[in-house]
Coordinates of C-alpha atoms (C1' of nucleotides) in Angstrom, one line a residue:
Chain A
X131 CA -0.1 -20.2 -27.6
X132 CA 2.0 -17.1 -27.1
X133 CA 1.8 -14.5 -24.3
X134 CA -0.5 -12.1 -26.1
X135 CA -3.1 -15.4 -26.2
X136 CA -3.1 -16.1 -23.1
X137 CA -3.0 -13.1 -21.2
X138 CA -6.6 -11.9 -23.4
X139 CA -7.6 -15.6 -22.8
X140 CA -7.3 -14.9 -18.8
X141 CA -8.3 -11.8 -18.7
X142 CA -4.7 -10.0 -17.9
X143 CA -1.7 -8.8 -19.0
X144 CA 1.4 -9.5 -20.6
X145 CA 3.2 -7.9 -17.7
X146 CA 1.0 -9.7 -15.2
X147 CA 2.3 -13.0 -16.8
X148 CA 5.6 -12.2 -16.8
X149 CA 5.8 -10.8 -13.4
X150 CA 4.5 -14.2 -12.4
X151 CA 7.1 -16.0 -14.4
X152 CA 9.7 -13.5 -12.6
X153 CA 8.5 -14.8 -9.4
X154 CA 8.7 -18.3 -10.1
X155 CA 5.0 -18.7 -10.2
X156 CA 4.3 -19.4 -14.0
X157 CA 7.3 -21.3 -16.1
X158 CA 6.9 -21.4 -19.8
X159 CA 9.1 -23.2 -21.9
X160 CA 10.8 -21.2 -24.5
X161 CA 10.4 -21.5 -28.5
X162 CA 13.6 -21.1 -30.8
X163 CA 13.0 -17.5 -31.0
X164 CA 12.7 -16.8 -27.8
X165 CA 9.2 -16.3 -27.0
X166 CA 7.3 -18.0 -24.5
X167 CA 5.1 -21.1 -25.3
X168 CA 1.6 -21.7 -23.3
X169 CA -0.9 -24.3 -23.6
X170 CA -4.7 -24.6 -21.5
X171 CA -2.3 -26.6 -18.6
X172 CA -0.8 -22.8 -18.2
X173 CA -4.3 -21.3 -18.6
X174 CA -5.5 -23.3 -15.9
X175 CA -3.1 -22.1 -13.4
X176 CA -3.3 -18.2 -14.3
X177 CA -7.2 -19.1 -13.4
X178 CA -6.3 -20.8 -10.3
X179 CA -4.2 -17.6 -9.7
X180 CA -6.9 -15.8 -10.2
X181 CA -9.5 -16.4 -8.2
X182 CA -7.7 -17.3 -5.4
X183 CA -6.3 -13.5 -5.8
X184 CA -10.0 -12.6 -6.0
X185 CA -10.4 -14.1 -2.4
X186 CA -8.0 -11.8 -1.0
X187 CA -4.7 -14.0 -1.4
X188 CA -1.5 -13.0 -1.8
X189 CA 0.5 -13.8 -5.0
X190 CA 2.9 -15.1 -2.4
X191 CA -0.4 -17.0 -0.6
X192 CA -1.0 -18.7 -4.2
X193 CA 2.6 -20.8 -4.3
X194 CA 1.3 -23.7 -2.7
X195 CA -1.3 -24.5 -4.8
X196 CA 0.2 -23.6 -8.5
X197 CA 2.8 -26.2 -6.9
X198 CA 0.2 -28.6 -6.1
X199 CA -1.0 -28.5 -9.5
X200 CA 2.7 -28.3 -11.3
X201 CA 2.6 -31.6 -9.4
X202 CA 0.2 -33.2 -10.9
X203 CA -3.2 -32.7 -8.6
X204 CA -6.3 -32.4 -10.4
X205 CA -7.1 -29.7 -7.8
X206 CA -4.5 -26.6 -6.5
X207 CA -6.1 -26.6 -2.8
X208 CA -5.8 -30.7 -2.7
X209 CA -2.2 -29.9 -1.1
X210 CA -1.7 -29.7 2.8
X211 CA 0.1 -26.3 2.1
X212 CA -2.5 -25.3 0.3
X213 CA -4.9 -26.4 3.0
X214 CA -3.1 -24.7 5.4
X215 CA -3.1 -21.1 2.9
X216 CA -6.7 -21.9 3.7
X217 CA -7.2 -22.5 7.1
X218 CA -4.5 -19.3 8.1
X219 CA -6.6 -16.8 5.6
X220 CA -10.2 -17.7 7.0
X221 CA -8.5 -17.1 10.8
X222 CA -7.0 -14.2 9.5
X223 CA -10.6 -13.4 8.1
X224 CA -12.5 -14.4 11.4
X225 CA -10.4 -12.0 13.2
X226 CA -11.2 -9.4 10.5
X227 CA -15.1 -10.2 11.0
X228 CA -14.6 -10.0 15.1
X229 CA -12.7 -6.6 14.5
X230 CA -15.2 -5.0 12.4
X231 CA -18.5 -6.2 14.6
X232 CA -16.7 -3.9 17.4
X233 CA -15.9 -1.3 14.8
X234 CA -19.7 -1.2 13.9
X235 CA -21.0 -1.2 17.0
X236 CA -18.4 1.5 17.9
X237 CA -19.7 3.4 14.7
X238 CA -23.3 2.6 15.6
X239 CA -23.5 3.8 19.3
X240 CA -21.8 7.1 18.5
X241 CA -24.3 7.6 15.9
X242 CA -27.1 7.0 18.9
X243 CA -25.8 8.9 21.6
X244 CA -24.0 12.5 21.3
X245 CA -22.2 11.5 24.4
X246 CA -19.2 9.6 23.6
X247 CA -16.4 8.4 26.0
X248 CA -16.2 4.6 24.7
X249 CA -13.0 4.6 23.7
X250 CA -12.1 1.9 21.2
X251 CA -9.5 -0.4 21.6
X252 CA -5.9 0.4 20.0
X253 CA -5.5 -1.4 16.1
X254 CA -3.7 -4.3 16.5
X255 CA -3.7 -5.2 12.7
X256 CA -5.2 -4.4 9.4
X257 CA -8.3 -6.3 8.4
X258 CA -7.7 -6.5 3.9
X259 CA -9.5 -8.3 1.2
Chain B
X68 CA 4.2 21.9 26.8
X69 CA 6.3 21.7 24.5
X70 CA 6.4 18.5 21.3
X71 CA 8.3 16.2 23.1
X72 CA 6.5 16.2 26.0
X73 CA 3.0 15.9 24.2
X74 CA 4.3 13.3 21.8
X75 CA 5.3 11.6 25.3
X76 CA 1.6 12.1 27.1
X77 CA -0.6 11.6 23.6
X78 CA 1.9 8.2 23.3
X79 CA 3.1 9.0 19.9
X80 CA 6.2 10.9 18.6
X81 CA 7.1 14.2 17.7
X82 CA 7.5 13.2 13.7
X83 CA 3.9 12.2 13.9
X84 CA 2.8 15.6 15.6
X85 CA 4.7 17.8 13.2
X86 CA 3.4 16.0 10.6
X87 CA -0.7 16.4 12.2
X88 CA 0.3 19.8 11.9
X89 CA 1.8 20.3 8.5
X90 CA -1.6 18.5 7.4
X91 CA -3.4 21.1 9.5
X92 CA -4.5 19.0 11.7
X93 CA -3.0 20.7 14.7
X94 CA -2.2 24.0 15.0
X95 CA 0.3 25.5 18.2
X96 CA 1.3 28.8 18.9
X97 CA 4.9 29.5 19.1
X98 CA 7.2 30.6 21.6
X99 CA 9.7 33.5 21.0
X100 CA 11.7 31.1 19.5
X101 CA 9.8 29.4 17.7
X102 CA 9.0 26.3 19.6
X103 CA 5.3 24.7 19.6
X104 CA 3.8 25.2 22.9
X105 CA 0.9 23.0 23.6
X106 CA -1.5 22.5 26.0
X107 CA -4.6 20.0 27.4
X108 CA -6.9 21.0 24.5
X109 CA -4.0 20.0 22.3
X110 CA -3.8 16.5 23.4
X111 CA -7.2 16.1 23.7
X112 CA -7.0 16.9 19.8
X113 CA -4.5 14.4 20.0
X114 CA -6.6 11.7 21.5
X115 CA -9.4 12.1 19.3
X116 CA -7.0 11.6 16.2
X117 CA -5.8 8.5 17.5
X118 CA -9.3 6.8 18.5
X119 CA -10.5 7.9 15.4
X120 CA -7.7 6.2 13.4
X121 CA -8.1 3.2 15.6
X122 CA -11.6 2.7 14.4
X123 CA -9.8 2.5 11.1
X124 CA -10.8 6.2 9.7
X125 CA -7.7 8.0 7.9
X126 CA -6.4 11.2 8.8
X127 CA -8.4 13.2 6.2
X128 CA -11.3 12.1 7.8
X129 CA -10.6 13.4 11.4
X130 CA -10.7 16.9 9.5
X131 CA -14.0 17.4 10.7
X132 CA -13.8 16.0 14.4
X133 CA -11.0 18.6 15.1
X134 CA -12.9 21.0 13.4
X135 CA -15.9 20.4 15.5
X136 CA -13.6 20.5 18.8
X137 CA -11.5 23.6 17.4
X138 CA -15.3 25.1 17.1
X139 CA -15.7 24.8 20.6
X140 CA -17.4 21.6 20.6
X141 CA -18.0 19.4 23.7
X142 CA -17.3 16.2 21.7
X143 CA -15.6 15.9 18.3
X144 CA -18.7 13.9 16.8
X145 CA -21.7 16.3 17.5
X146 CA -21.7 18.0 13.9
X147 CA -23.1 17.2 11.1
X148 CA -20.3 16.8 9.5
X149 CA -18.4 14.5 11.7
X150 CA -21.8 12.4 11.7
X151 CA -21.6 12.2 7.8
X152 CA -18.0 10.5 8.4
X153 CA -19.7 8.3 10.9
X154 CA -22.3 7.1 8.7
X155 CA -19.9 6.7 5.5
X156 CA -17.5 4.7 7.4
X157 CA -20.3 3.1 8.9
X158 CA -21.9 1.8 5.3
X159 CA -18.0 0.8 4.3
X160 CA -17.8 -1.7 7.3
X161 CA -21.3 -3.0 6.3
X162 CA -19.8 -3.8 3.3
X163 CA -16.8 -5.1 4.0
X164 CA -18.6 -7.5 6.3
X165 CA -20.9 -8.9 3.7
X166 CA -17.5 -9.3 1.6
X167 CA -16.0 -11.1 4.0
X168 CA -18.7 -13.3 5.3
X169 CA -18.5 -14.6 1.7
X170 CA -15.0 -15.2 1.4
X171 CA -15.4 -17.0 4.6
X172 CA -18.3 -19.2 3.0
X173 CA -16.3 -19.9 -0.1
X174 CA -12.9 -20.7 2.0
X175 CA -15.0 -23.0 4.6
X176 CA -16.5 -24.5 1.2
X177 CA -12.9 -25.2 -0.2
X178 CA -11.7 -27.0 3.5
X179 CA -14.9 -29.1 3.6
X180 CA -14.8 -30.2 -0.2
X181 CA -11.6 -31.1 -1.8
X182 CA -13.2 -30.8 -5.5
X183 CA -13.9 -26.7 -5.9
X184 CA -15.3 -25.2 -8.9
X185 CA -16.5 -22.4 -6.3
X186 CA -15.4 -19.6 -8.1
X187 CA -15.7 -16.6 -6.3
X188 CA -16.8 -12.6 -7.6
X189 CA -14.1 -10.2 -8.9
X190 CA -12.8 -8.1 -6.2
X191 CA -14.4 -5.1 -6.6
X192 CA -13.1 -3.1 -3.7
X193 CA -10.8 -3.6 -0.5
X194 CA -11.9 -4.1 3.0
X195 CA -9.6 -2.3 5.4
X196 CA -9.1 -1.1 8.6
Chain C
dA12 C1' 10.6 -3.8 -48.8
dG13 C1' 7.8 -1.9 -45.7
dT14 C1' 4.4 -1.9 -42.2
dT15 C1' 2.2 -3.8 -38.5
dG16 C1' 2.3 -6.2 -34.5
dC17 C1' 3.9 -9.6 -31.9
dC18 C1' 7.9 -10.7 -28.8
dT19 C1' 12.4 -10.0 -25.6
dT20 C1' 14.9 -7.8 -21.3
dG21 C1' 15.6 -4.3 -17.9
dA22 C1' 15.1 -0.5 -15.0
dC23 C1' 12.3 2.4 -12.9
dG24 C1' 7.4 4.4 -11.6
dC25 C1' 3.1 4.4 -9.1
dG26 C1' -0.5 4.7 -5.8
dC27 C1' -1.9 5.0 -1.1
dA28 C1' -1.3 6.4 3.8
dC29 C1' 1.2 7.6 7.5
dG30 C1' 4.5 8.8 8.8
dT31 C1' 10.3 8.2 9.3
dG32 C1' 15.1 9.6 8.4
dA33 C1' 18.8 12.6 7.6
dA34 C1' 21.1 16.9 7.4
dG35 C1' 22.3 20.9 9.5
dG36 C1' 21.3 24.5 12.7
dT37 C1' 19.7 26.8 17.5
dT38 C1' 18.2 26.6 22.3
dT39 C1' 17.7 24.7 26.7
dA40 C1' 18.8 21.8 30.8
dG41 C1' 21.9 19.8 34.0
Chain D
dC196 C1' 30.5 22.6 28.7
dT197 C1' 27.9 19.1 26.8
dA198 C1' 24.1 16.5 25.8
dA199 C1' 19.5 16.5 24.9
dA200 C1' 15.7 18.7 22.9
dC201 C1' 14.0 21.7 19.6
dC202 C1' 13.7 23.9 14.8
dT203 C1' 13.4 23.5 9.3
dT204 C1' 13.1 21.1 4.7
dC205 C1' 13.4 17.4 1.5
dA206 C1' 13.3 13.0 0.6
dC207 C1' 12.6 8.4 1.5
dG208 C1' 10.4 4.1 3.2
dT209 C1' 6.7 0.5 3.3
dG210 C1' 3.9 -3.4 0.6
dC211 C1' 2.0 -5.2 -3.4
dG212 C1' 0.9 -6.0 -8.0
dC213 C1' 1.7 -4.7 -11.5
dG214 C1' 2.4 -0.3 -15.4
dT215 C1' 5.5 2.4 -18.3
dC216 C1' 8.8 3.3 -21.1
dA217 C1' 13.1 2.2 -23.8
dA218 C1' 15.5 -0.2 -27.3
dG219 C1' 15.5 -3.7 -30.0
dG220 C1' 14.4 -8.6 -32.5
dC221 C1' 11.2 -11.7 -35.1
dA222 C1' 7.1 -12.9 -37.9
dA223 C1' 3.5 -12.3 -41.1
dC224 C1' 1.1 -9.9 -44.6
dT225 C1' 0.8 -6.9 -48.7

DNA sequence: AGTTGCCTTGACGCGCACGTGAAGGTTTAG
DNA sequence: CTAAACCTTCACGTGCGCGTCAAGGCAACT
């Protein structure tokens, strides 16, 4: 299958495939013309690409587990660097959770009271996804 | 008071204070030649900016705190529309939590389990702040 | 042969927000 | 006198995930 196929069959682009392939994420072998050649193994990682995306993971977060199924896992997230992608996003996430609960309560008591004066702490990072 | 020593007081730095203004966010008088003079009610303008922002709202949505102060407003957040701000932001964090919550379901699922087939929504919009 | 439609590479653009940097000039402080 | 602080305007940077041409080659159908 060719790069027009798969990208309808995922959902995407052409460009989106390519820019994986330029980023070392997606590595199709080339027919004698030049074109790139795809078959459902490729499929099955633009998916895996995709959802984990979906989650809130970087393209750069997603390496570990198109690597851990390039190498021959049934699964992308059966990897320990995968499982680490994991456990770093849902602190990362957790922290986002804590932040926001202050935000909202923040949001919520000015709403109440006219009076104001709690003063919220300084941002420390940037809550995403 | 002149820029520097506001940017100094407020914590922040004179790019950032020109730039409130060229957004209209702060406006100073001049001295005869042509420096910004400030004073208290400025930084106070100042301060409200920057706890607004560090509850995550952008600039363009401190329009109507400063507006409410400029008015002659006791507190930035007693008209109705910096209240409207307050209760869209508001509904954007309850959001945002309910996003996240499930991404931290589904990424809890995928530590727990090694086999997935989880697959999560479609990112529909971005948490942030 | 012509048309249509796929494919290739490469360089640059964008969108968003919040500023920062640089250049080039004047004023003030020590 | 000199260094620091101030002024202006324009442009650039950051991060990410692509999109948009541009210029051309290859394939398939009529």
């Amino acid at each position: 299958m060719r790069i027009g196929e798969l990208a309808k069959r995922a959902g995407t682009t052409t460009r989106a495939l390519r820019f994986y392939e330029s980023e070392g994420l997606l590595d199709a072998p080339r027919t004698p013309n030049g074109y790139r050649e795809y078959d459902e193994h490729h499929l099955r990682l633009v998916r895996e690409i995709q959802s984990l995306q979906a989650v809130g993971l970087s393209l750069e977060d997603t390496r570990p587990f198109v690597a851990c199924l390039r190498a021959g896992h049934e699964s992308g997230d059966s990897c320990p660097d995968s499982r680490e992608v994991y456990r770093r996003k849902l602190a990362e996430v957790d922290a986002c959770l804590e932040r926001l609960g202050a935000v909202r309560e923040f949001l919520l008591a000015r709403l109440a009271f006219q009076d104001p004066c709690l003063v919220p702490e300084p941002r420390e990072f940037q809550c995403s996804s």
